[in-house]
Amino acid sequence: MAEEHYLELSENPVQFEHASSVNNVFFDEANKQVFAVRSGGATGVVVKGPDDKCSVAFRMDDKGEVKCIKFSIGNKILAVQRTLKSVDFINFIPDYPHTEFTQECKTKNANILGFCWTSWNETVFITDQGIEFYQVFPDKRSLKLLKSQSINVNWYQYCPETAVILLSTTVQGNVLQPFAFRNGTMTKMSKFEIELPVVPKPAKLTLSERDIAMATIYGQLYIMYLKHHSRTVNSPGAEVVLYHLSREGACKKSHILKLNTTGKFALNIVDNLVVVHHQSSQTSLIFDIKLKEPDCAVNTHQPVLPAWSIHPYRIPLSGPAAVPTQPPVPCQLYSSSWSVFQPDIIISASEGYLWYLQVKLPPTVHLLQDKGKLMDFLLRRRDCKMVIISVCSQVLDCQEKGSLPVVATVFDKLNQVYKEYLEAEQSYTAAMESGPSRGAAAQKRPVRTQAVIDQSDMYTHVLSSFTERKDVSHKFIIAVLMEYIRSLNQYQITVQHYLYELVIKTLVQNNLFYMLHQFLQYHVLSDSKPLACLLLSLESTYPPAHQLSLDMLKRLSTANDEIVEVLLSKQQVLGALRFIRSVGGHDNVSARKFLDAARQTGDQMLFYTVFRSFQQRNQRLRGNPSFNPGEHCEEHVVHFKQLFGEQALMKPSTV
């Protein structure tokens, strides 16, 4: 089924002149550019890159067969190798001389195996006798040797992302020597040995360049070794061995990926996943080195998903021979003419296409039955948000006995990532408020990835609609809501009031008032002003909600004004007066607010009691029972006189 293809080729590939119409096709991994070179008279070069800015076409003098051709970063300087002894350079910087200039390798009798650009004006020649690190001066049309190192070299590989060159040395080729380049410096890193399979004597294996790849996975540089099975009885199949290469310290064997088959393989890295293509079965396997296998040794990994082919791709016909109604031609996947480059590039020179390999997450949901493992897998992917939300909804569809622990696992995994992000944000905010500390590197604001699913996301996309469902028992709905709140509390994340409101509304809709009372009584639902107001609105449905609300507001201690407003709105004027006295706020409270409320009740004696209470307050505070003009109580004084006569007004006490 098409929907189960979890790998696909990019919809808009880079198109270039295919191999049948040009002499040579080269790929530059640093700039992700394809060079189609056509010789004859003058050499015509068409360069295609990821976008139009990286694409260019030009002609240059035909000085022999092109062995290697690459632009420096930003297409500033072109380097062309035509012989084993030298590399030619051409300026592409505006207003600089366009004439070629040449640099021969310094080591006598050495042959240049290739070269790499490490910056816009720094390049490394790799020879069979070592490496030479140069700075290019385009204005002077010359190069300066910065550093060199003598070492016998069989072959080399370059990782542009980290500017690390790996050299194969010794007769068997399995002792690898890495060099790192940064800001004009060359650093020799620790050499290490690749363990080759044991073979019967006198046979000896040598390490092939085809079986080694370098790539960054989860921000760390790894050397990937495709270890083919030795022809012994107990050998189950090939495996990919990952060596972790750090700038300081020794290179360590860290992961083994079990392929469980034999044959020709190729490696890509997509979204931090190791993708292993198997040519004979025309399928691919994916591995996530952060997923630990419970039944395997520490860092031995089985494929995350069953082997599956890349989604079929059709090449649209173009050119003068194309007929509008003619259907696109199916592309031959896993073709022997495919070339695979790191991290995620597949090139078909015969068809003239460069694709980026992509992971499709929706099919993985059905292929990974273990929801905990599925969440671990999804939370590490780039475009995971809506797929994770769909998994949450899917998990809530299952009401079988025992499904709640699965729901709990999913919530915990989400909230662990959520908490890590919140802590990073708090740390960043604190660092910004305290100002830059001496010697400390500037702290970067944490990036909010799609894996951060917060309470708002869960409320909007999952829980709100879930509580409306009629085909789900209210017990399960409440259990799910409480499970999410439990998980938030476990990770010490402040629960937003709208989640508590969702719980209360669900309880009320199902007449589960006893449960509501218990939740409030035992503080399962945390106190908040919005929650207290919601409880007040439930008074007509559930009368005890009024007192529960007041109790909550009292516990908040910062909600005295709200409590007074609530009591006054319920015409409990004396209750409001007693409350404000109990918290020591009687001296500052607005007399008019209480007199308005007392008058609205129509109870004359209540009005008298409240009026006299504030007169006594005035006498105590100012030595005079009269109201100040600023209190705007004139109409209430007039009303008091009309009801009880002027003689009923308190007289100023004389000392």
XYZ file of C-alpha atoms in Angstrom:
655
model
C 0.000 0.000 0.000
C 1.313 3.417 -1.041
C 0.615 4.976 2.340
C 3.095 2.622 3.988
C 6.086 4.002 2.060
C 7.823 5.964 4.812
C 10.605 7.225 2.514
C 10.176 9.403 -0.567
C 12.232 11.413 -3.043
C 11.813 15.200 -3.044
C 9.015 16.455 -5.301
C 11.147 19.115 -6.994
C 14.496 17.519 -7.810
C 17.513 19.380 -9.181
C 17.632 18.612 -12.926
C 20.872 18.596 -14.918
C 22.166 17.325 -18.248
C 22.282 13.548 -17.934
C 25.442 11.493 -18.453
C 24.657 10.425 -22.032
C 24.848 14.010 -23.317
C 27.927 15.220 -21.388
C 31.459 13.920 -20.825
C 31.406 13.948 -17.052
C 29.119 14.638 -14.100
C 30.633 15.710 -10.771
C 28.958 16.347 -7.428
C 30.275 18.795 -4.834
C 29.019 17.765 -1.378
C 29.930 21.078 0.290
C 27.765 23.282 -1.963
C 25.326 20.511 -2.991
C 26.083 21.321 -6.655
C 26.126 19.103 -9.742
C 28.677 19.966 -12.468
C 27.850 18.735 -15.967
C 31.057 19.072 -18.001
C 31.097 18.922 -21.822
C 34.480 18.949 -23.615
C 35.367 19.792 -27.221
C 37.125 22.992 -28.309
C 36.179 24.828 -25.135
C 34.910 23.112 -22.010
C 31.271 23.955 -21.277
C 30.161 23.638 -17.650
C 26.596 23.797 -16.327
C 26.326 23.951 -12.545
C 22.996 23.170 -10.863
C 22.437 23.668 -7.143
C 19.593 23.527 -4.601
C 18.310 26.917 -5.830
C 18.836 29.336 -8.710
C 21.481 31.309 -6.765
C 23.714 28.220 -6.752
C 23.215 27.573 -10.474
C 25.573 28.946 -13.119
C 26.822 28.128 -16.639
C 30.203 29.087 -18.113
C 32.922 28.046 -20.560
C 36.650 27.581 -19.943
C 39.663 26.628 -22.034
C 40.000 22.933 -22.751
C 43.282 22.015 -21.079
C 42.637 18.318 -20.698
C 40.181 15.994 -19.047
C 38.568 17.367 -15.866
C 39.212 15.014 -12.924
C 37.521 17.134 -10.243
C 35.754 20.518 -10.215
C 34.354 22.483 -7.264
C 33.390 26.021 -6.296
C 34.529 27.501 -3.012
C 31.706 28.395 -0.626
C 29.549 31.116 -2.170
C 30.707 30.376 -5.759
C 33.599 32.828 -5.308
C 36.527 30.773 -6.681
C 36.413 27.772 -9.007
C 38.996 25.001 -8.607
C 39.607 22.465 -11.385
C 41.922 19.445 -11.239
C 43.084 18.214 -14.650
C 46.378 16.507 -13.734
C 47.785 14.496 -10.841
C 50.257 17.279 -10.003
C 48.306 20.563 -9.886
C 44.970 22.344 -9.434
C 43.836 25.356 -11.509
C 41.873 28.270 -10.030
C 39.545 30.843 -11.665
C 38.095 33.901 -9.910
C 34.318 34.337 -10.031
C 34.379 37.376 -7.756
C 33.125 40.486 -9.617
C 35.878 42.922 -10.696
C 38.640 40.351 -10.057
C 40.847 39.076 -12.911
C 39.205 36.058 -14.551
C 42.527 34.541 -15.693
C 43.365 31.032 -14.485
C 46.195 30.526 -11.983
C 47.720 27.200 -10.960
C 49.084 25.600 -7.806
C 51.283 22.514 -7.955
C 51.466 20.211 -4.961
C 54.608 20.840 -2.869
C 55.483 17.199 -2.152
C 57.836 15.736 -4.755
C 56.629 12.679 -6.657
C 53.202 12.954 -4.974
C 49.937 12.517 -6.891
C 46.890 14.609 -6.015
C 43.955 12.345 -5.123
C 41.581 15.303 -4.825
C 40.958 18.583 -3.007
C 38.389 20.124 -0.626
C 37.341 23.691 0.084
C 37.158 24.332 3.849
C 36.098 27.995 3.503
C 35.617 30.514 0.684
C 39.404 31.021 0.385
C 40.974 27.945 2.023
C 41.551 24.620 0.311
C 43.220 21.291 1.087
C 45.058 19.129 -1.451
C 44.974 15.435 -0.562
C 47.875 13.534 -2.150
C 48.968 9.921 -1.866
C 51.756 11.178 0.440
C 49.808 13.526 2.741
C 47.806 16.740 2.829
C 48.594 20.381 2.027
C 46.488 23.207 3.476
C 46.458 26.433 1.432
C 45.049 29.927 1.640
C 43.951 31.379 -1.727
C 44.541 35.065 -2.545
C 42.198 35.749 -5.489
C 43.396 39.345 -5.965
C 47.049 38.217 -6.243
C 46.089 35.030 -8.114
C 48.290 32.983 -5.792
C 48.170 30.490 -2.912
C 50.082 30.317 0.383
C 50.862 26.995 2.088
C 49.573 27.223 5.679
C 50.398 23.708 6.863
C 51.206 20.257 5.518
C 51.400 16.736 6.899
C 53.214 13.746 5.428
C 51.327 10.449 5.621
C 50.699 7.606 3.174
C 47.131 7.934 1.887
C 45.013 5.304 0.097
C 41.852 7.379 -0.195
C 40.044 10.156 1.644
C 36.589 11.392 2.604
C 35.401 14.877 3.562
C 32.520 15.992 5.792
C 31.744 19.621 4.813
C 29.371 20.132 7.741
C 32.205 19.678 10.265
C 35.182 20.439 7.947
C 36.816 17.113 8.834
C 38.913 15.140 6.332
C 39.397 11.406 6.915
C 42.478 9.718 5.442
C 42.828 5.955 4.928
C 46.345 4.768 5.772
C 48.348 1.487 6.079
C 48.345 -1.483 3.709
C 44.888 -2.725 4.743
C 43.558 0.829 4.699
C 41.762 0.381 8.017
C 43.784 2.862 10.102
C 41.984 6.186 9.655
C 43.538 9.565 10.376
C 41.132 12.527 10.723
C 42.077 16.218 10.395
C 39.840 19.119 11.415
C 39.928 22.570 9.787
C 38.689 25.813 11.296
C 39.551 29.490 10.736
C 42.859 28.875 9.011
C 44.008 26.150 11.412
C 44.522 22.435 10.786
C 44.221 20.050 13.747
C 45.392 16.460 13.712
C 42.810 14.344 15.551
C 43.302 10.921 17.157
C 43.764 8.165 14.596
C 41.799 4.950 15.033
C 41.486 1.494 13.565
C 38.427 -0.052 11.935
C 37.925 -3.679 12.978
C 37.773 -5.700 9.754
C 35.945 -9.057 9.606
C 38.067 -12.128 10.356
C 38.836 -14.145 7.230
C 40.670 -17.476 6.847
C 44.427 -17.166 6.286
C 46.246 -16.318 4.074
C 43.471 -14.031 2.731
C 43.538 -10.393 3.883
C 40.769 -7.822 3.681
C 41.344 -4.181 2.843
C 38.999 -1.359 3.816
C 37.198 0.042 0.772
C 36.237 3.691 0.432
C 32.756 2.498 -0.604
C 32.194 1.013 2.852
C 32.901 4.222 4.787
C 30.723 7.316 5.172
C 30.938 10.356 7.454
C 27.874 12.161 8.751
C 26.510 14.220 11.618
C 23.785 12.476 13.632
C 22.130 14.301 16.535
C 24.873 16.940 16.356
C 27.726 14.417 16.682
C 30.149 13.313 13.962
C 30.145 9.587 13.181
C 32.199 7.385 10.887
C 29.863 4.740 9.459
C 31.479 1.472 8.447
C 29.495 -0.965 6.323
C 30.784 -4.290 7.624
C 29.931 -7.096 5.199
C 29.462 -10.537 6.695
C 32.381 -12.906 6.536
C 31.646 -16.264 4.938
C 31.502 -18.156 8.204
C 28.699 -20.365 9.463
C 27.623 -18.144 12.360
C 27.520 -14.833 10.479
C 23.907 -13.556 10.370
C 24.454 -10.733 7.884
C 26.012 -7.365 7.311
C 25.987 -4.554 9.852
C 26.764 -0.862 10.013
C 29.264 0.005 12.750
C 29.213 3.611 13.980
C 32.378 5.172 15.393
C 31.870 8.408 17.330
C 34.547 10.940 16.337
C 35.029 13.777 18.834
C 37.426 16.688 18.355
C 39.160 15.790 21.619
C 39.790 12.246 22.742
C 39.814 8.877 21.035
C 37.334 7.741 18.406
C 35.038 5.122 19.962
C 32.942 2.342 18.502
C 29.495 3.332 19.760
C 26.660 1.683 17.781
C 26.050 -1.440 15.711
C 23.130 -1.486 13.261
C 22.011 -5.021 12.394
C 20.984 -5.354 8.720
C 20.086 -9.085 8.953
C 20.859 -9.577 5.257
C 23.729 -9.430 2.771
C 24.388 -7.717 -0.538
C 25.073 -4.197 -1.836
C 24.136 -1.339 0.483
C 24.207 2.461 0.484
C 23.824 4.883 3.401
C 21.951 8.154 3.907
C 21.153 10.267 6.950
C 17.667 11.824 7.010
C 16.305 13.722 10.017
C 18.958 12.065 12.252
C 17.922 8.605 11.058
C 20.415 6.232 9.447
C 18.832 4.954 6.217
C 20.339 1.808 4.701
C 19.351 1.058 1.087
C 19.542 -2.591 -0.024
C 19.876 -2.883 -3.794
C 18.875 -6.496 -4.484
C 15.613 -6.362 -2.459
C 14.985 -2.728 -3.515
C 14.084 -1.789 0.051
C 15.413 0.538 2.728
C 15.814 0.180 6.488
C 15.866 2.989 9.028
C 17.668 3.113 12.366
C 17.415 5.604 15.228
C 20.534 5.404 17.400
C 18.694 7.103 20.281
C 16.135 4.289 20.482
C 17.455 1.694 22.898
C 16.475 -1.920 22.218
C 15.416 -3.655 25.467
C 16.382 -7.141 24.265
C 19.734 -6.181 22.727
C 23.177 -5.283 23.967
C 23.681 -1.646 25.003
C 24.184 -0.051 21.602
C 23.085 -2.745 19.189
C 20.100 -1.685 17.109
C 17.522 -3.447 14.995
C 15.634 -1.511 12.272
C 12.938 0.754 13.720
C 10.452 -0.233 11.013
C 10.018 -3.142 8.593
C 12.056 -2.907 5.367
C 10.115 -0.945 2.740
C 10.832 0.579 -0.628
C 11.055 4.282 -1.375
C 7.750 5.681 -2.605
C 7.471 5.202 -6.399
C 8.591 8.280 -8.320
C 7.479 9.304 -11.803
C 9.603 11.480 -14.070
C 7.493 14.033 -15.965
C 8.298 14.184 -19.669
C 9.655 17.486 -20.931
C 11.177 18.929 -24.077
C 9.945 19.144 -27.700
C 9.067 15.426 -27.902
C 6.769 15.589 -24.860
C 3.039 15.172 -25.480
C 0.747 16.869 -22.891
C -1.370 13.734 -22.410
C 1.631 11.420 -22.145
C 1.867 9.942 -18.602
C 5.043 10.456 -16.540
C 7.627 7.680 -16.802
C 8.261 5.586 -13.641
C 11.755 6.127 -12.251
C 13.837 3.025 -11.688
C 14.388 3.006 -7.929
C 17.556 1.509 -6.406
C 19.190 1.643 -9.848
C 22.840 0.607 -10.220
C 23.398 4.069 -11.751
C 22.354 5.767 -8.504
C 25.030 7.562 -6.488
C 24.317 8.255 -2.817
C 25.883 11.223 -0.993
C 25.686 12.456 2.576
C 23.586 13.348 4.243
C 20.389 12.841 2.216
C 21.227 13.085 -1.497
C 20.565 10.560 -4.254
C 21.796 11.280 -7.796
C 20.845 9.487 -10.980
C 23.466 10.580 -13.519
C 21.774 8.567 -16.281
C 18.464 10.406 -15.808
C 19.919 13.782 -14.814
C 18.219 14.116 -11.414
C 19.344 15.016 -7.906
C 16.842 14.203 -5.176
C 16.724 14.812 -1.465
C 15.558 11.757 0.455
C 12.719 12.502 2.887
C 10.989 10.648 5.728
C 7.187 10.533 5.777
C 5.979 10.243 9.355
C 2.252 9.348 9.015
C 2.893 5.757 7.776
C 5.136 5.075 10.788
C 2.134 5.409 13.117
C 0.637 2.144 11.825
C 3.963 0.340 11.478
C 5.145 0.920 15.073
C 2.708 -0.791 17.424
C 4.538 0.081 20.662
C 3.143 3.568 21.370
C 5.904 4.445 23.833
C 8.560 3.605 21.260
C 6.523 5.400 18.584
C 6.441 8.588 20.696
C 10.220 8.361 21.318
C 10.688 8.045 17.560
C 8.321 10.873 16.580
C 9.495 13.346 19.224
C 12.968 13.381 17.618
C 11.720 14.148 14.109
C 11.461 17.587 12.490
C 7.845 17.843 11.286
C 6.279 15.796 14.043
C 3.642 17.984 15.714
C 0.477 17.077 13.838
C 1.487 13.397 13.626
C 1.995 13.287 17.415
C -1.389 14.943 17.926
C -2.983 12.333 15.658
C -1.331 9.584 17.747
C -2.777 11.114 20.936
C -6.261 11.082 19.403
C -5.725 7.513 18.183
C -4.627 6.323 21.640
C -7.772 7.875 23.162
C -9.922 5.905 20.707
C -8.996 2.717 22.523
C -11.137 2.204 25.634
C -10.042 -1.351 26.331
C -8.997 -2.325 29.813
C -5.329 -1.547 30.153
C -5.307 1.326 27.641
C -4.936 3.974 30.370
C -1.292 3.033 31.112
C -0.574 3.551 27.390
C -2.249 6.977 27.571
C -0.134 7.762 30.667
C 3.075 6.755 28.860
C 2.236 8.980 25.875
C 1.441 11.966 28.139
C 4.629 11.482 30.167
C 6.811 11.400 27.065
C 5.173 14.588 25.755
C 5.505 16.408 29.056
C 9.133 15.412 29.541
C 10.019 17.269 26.316
C 7.666 20.131 27.276
C 9.366 20.451 30.697
C 12.870 20.419 29.186
C 11.865 23.294 26.912
C 10.302 25.289 29.793
C 13.457 24.838 31.890
C 15.649 25.941 28.987
C 13.446 29.037 28.535
C 13.653 29.857 32.270
C 17.421 29.393 32.245
C 17.732 31.682 29.220
C 15.469 34.352 30.774
C 17.434 34.250 34.044
C 20.714 34.571 32.132
C 19.380 37.560 30.184
C 18.130 39.289 33.340
C 21.421 38.794 35.183
C 23.367 40.243 32.261
C 26.382 38.805 30.422
C 28.934 37.146 32.716
C 32.633 37.508 32.022
C 34.144 34.809 29.902
C 30.804 33.057 29.399
C 29.623 32.370 25.886
C 26.457 34.200 24.866
C 23.524 31.951 25.698
C 21.267 31.179 22.762
C 17.520 31.326 23.125
C 16.180 27.747 23.108
C 14.514 26.804 19.848
C 10.951 25.624 20.216
C 10.805 22.526 18.045
C 7.642 20.841 16.835
C 8.166 18.222 19.554
C 7.072 20.746 22.215
C 3.369 19.986 22.617
C 2.080 22.331 25.314
C -1.196 22.417 27.253
C -2.793 24.754 24.743
C -2.009 22.319 21.908
C -3.449 19.390 23.849
C -6.549 21.336 24.860
C -7.242 22.671 21.356
C -6.399 19.647 19.221
C -7.076 16.656 21.473
C -8.818 17.021 24.841
C -11.531 19.587 24.072
C -13.070 17.543 21.240
C -12.475 14.307 23.184
C -14.722 15.459 26.059
C -17.554 16.119 23.570
C -17.618 12.550 22.295
C -20.808 10.604 22.999
C -19.338 7.198 22.106
C -16.835 7.318 24.971
C -17.766 6.630 28.604
C -17.585 9.647 30.904
C -15.453 7.605 33.323
C -12.784 7.127 30.665
C -12.947 10.815 29.644
C -12.421 11.940 33.249
C -9.690 9.354 33.767
C -7.855 10.659 30.672
C -8.148 14.301 31.795
C -6.899 13.454 35.270
C -4.061 11.392 33.773
C -2.894 14.403 31.757
C -3.079 16.627 34.857
C -1.198 13.965 36.862
C 1.539 13.914 34.233
C 1.865 17.717 34.248
C 2.144 17.675 38.052
C 4.741 14.894 37.899
C 6.953 17.130 35.745
C 6.161 20.143 37.963
C 4.448 22.031 35.159
C 1.829 24.538 36.321
C -1.552 23.286 35.135
C -3.493 25.897 33.171
C -6.955 26.696 34.581
C -8.727 25.815 31.321
C -7.808 22.158 31.839
C -9.413 22.202 35.294
C -12.439 23.914 33.749
C -12.663 21.079 31.235
C -12.703 18.566 34.111
C -15.388 20.509 36.007
C -17.608 20.935 32.937
C -17.319 17.219 32.168
C -18.237 16.325 35.760
C -21.210 18.701 35.796
C -22.510 17.512 32.397
C -22.570 13.981 33.785
C -24.032 15.033 37.179
C -20.931 13.765 38.984
C -21.180 16.394 41.720
C -19.916 14.080 44.459
C -16.714 13.599 42.447
C -16.413 17.346 41.858
C -16.781 17.911 45.602
C -14.056 15.343 46.315
C -11.686 16.774 43.722
C -12.033 20.225 45.286
C -11.981 18.996 48.881
C -8.743 17.063 48.359
C -7.204 19.780 46.145
C -6.945 17.546 43.096
C -7.976 20.677 41.195
C -5.669 23.547 42.109
C -7.146 26.811 43.346
C -7.414 29.727 40.936
C -9.618 32.768 40.484
C -10.998 31.625 37.081
C -11.881 28.263 38.645
C -13.609 29.936 41.593
C -15.651 32.069 39.193
C -16.620 28.967 37.217
C -17.816 27.313 40.448
C -19.920 30.383 41.229
C -21.629 30.104 37.863
C -22.608 26.518 38.745
C -24.530 27.547 41.876
C -27.959 27.247 40.222
C -27.115 23.686 39.103
C -25.213 22.709 42.229
C -25.884 25.002 45.249
C -22.822 23.861 47.304
C -20.632 25.261 44.489
C -21.127 28.743 45.976
C -19.474 27.855 49.275
C -16.784 25.807 47.498
C -15.990 28.895 45.445
C -15.731 31.143 48.494
C -13.506 28.633 50.267
C -11.235 28.559 47.244
C -11.042 32.342 47.049
C -10.206 32.529 50.758
C -7.390 30.013 50.282
C -5.985 32.159 47.472
C -5.652 35.079 49.980
C -5.001 37.465 47.074
C -8.660 37.289 46.016
C -10.305 39.378 48.777
C -11.831 41.836 46.300
C -13.323 38.980 44.283
C -14.864 37.420 47.422
C -16.464 40.719 48.394
C -17.842 41.148 44.850
C -19.231 37.613 44.906
C -20.960 38.063 48.290
C -22.371 41.445 47.331
C -23.690 40.065 44.041
C -25.512 37.414 46.104
C -26.906 40.213 48.354
C -24.973 38.789 51.301
C -23.984 42.273 52.394
C -23.400 41.529 56.080
C -21.428 38.407 55.117
C -19.230 40.577 52.888
C -18.817 43.087 55.724
C -17.865 40.359 58.209
C -15.383 38.870 55.681
C -13.673 42.179 54.997
C -13.331 42.785 58.756
C -11.878 39.295 59.233
C -9.062 40.023 56.739
C -8.408 43.528 58.123
C -9.594 45.406 55.058
C -12.553 47.246 56.585
C -10.755 50.590 56.968
C -9.956 50.875 53.246
C -13.042 49.443 51.634
C -15.442 51.610 49.587
C -18.471 52.549 51.718
C -20.511 53.403 48.640
C -20.122 49.880 47.192
C -21.634 48.338 50.364
C -24.366 50.995 50.682
C -25.358 50.479 47.019
C -25.683 46.730 47.626
C -27.601 47.177 50.890
C -30.043 49.624 49.287
C -30.662 47.256 46.345
C -31.873 44.538 48.732
C -34.822 46.762 49.783
C -34.179 45.731 53.412
C -34.358 48.987 55.433
C -32.841 47.531 58.596
C -29.964 46.060 56.601
C -29.345 49.486 55.057
C -29.453 51.064 58.564
C -26.932 48.522 59.947
C -24.483 48.993 57.052
C -24.832 52.805 57.093
C -24.260 52.937 60.868
C -21.255 50.593 60.529
C -19.500 52.981 58.135
C -20.402 56.008 60.284
C -18.675 54.283 63.193
C -15.657 53.586 60.971
C -15.493 57.288 59.997
C -15.724 58.337 63.656
C -12.924 55.934 64.613
C -10.621 56.946 61.747
C -11.303 60.699 61.505
C -13.124 61.640 64.704
C -16.236 62.492 62.668
C -19.015 60.128 61.493
C -19.692 62.147 58.314
C -18.676 60.880 54.887
C -16.007 62.781 52.949
C -17.097 64.263 49.558
C -14.663 61.927 47.779
C -16.639 58.902 48.996
C -19.694 59.972 46.901
C -22.193 58.816 49.527
C -24.419 61.947 49.458
C -27.421 60.175 47.927
C -27.218 57.464 50.594
C -27.140 60.106 53.379
C -30.297 61.660 51.857
C -31.931 58.228 51.637
C -31.030 57.493 55.300
C -32.595 60.756 56.419
C -35.761 59.998 54.457
C -36.084 56.598 56.101
C -35.019 57.302 59.666
C -34.926 61.085 60.090
C -31.976 63.376 60.571
C -31.881 62.687 64.290
C -30.889 59.088 63.523
C -27.563 60.254 62.072
C -24.594 59.811 64.391
C -23.351 63.058 65.923
C -19.650 63.782 66.145
C -18.468 62.671 69.571
C -17.048 65.457 71.714
C -14.069 64.914 73.891
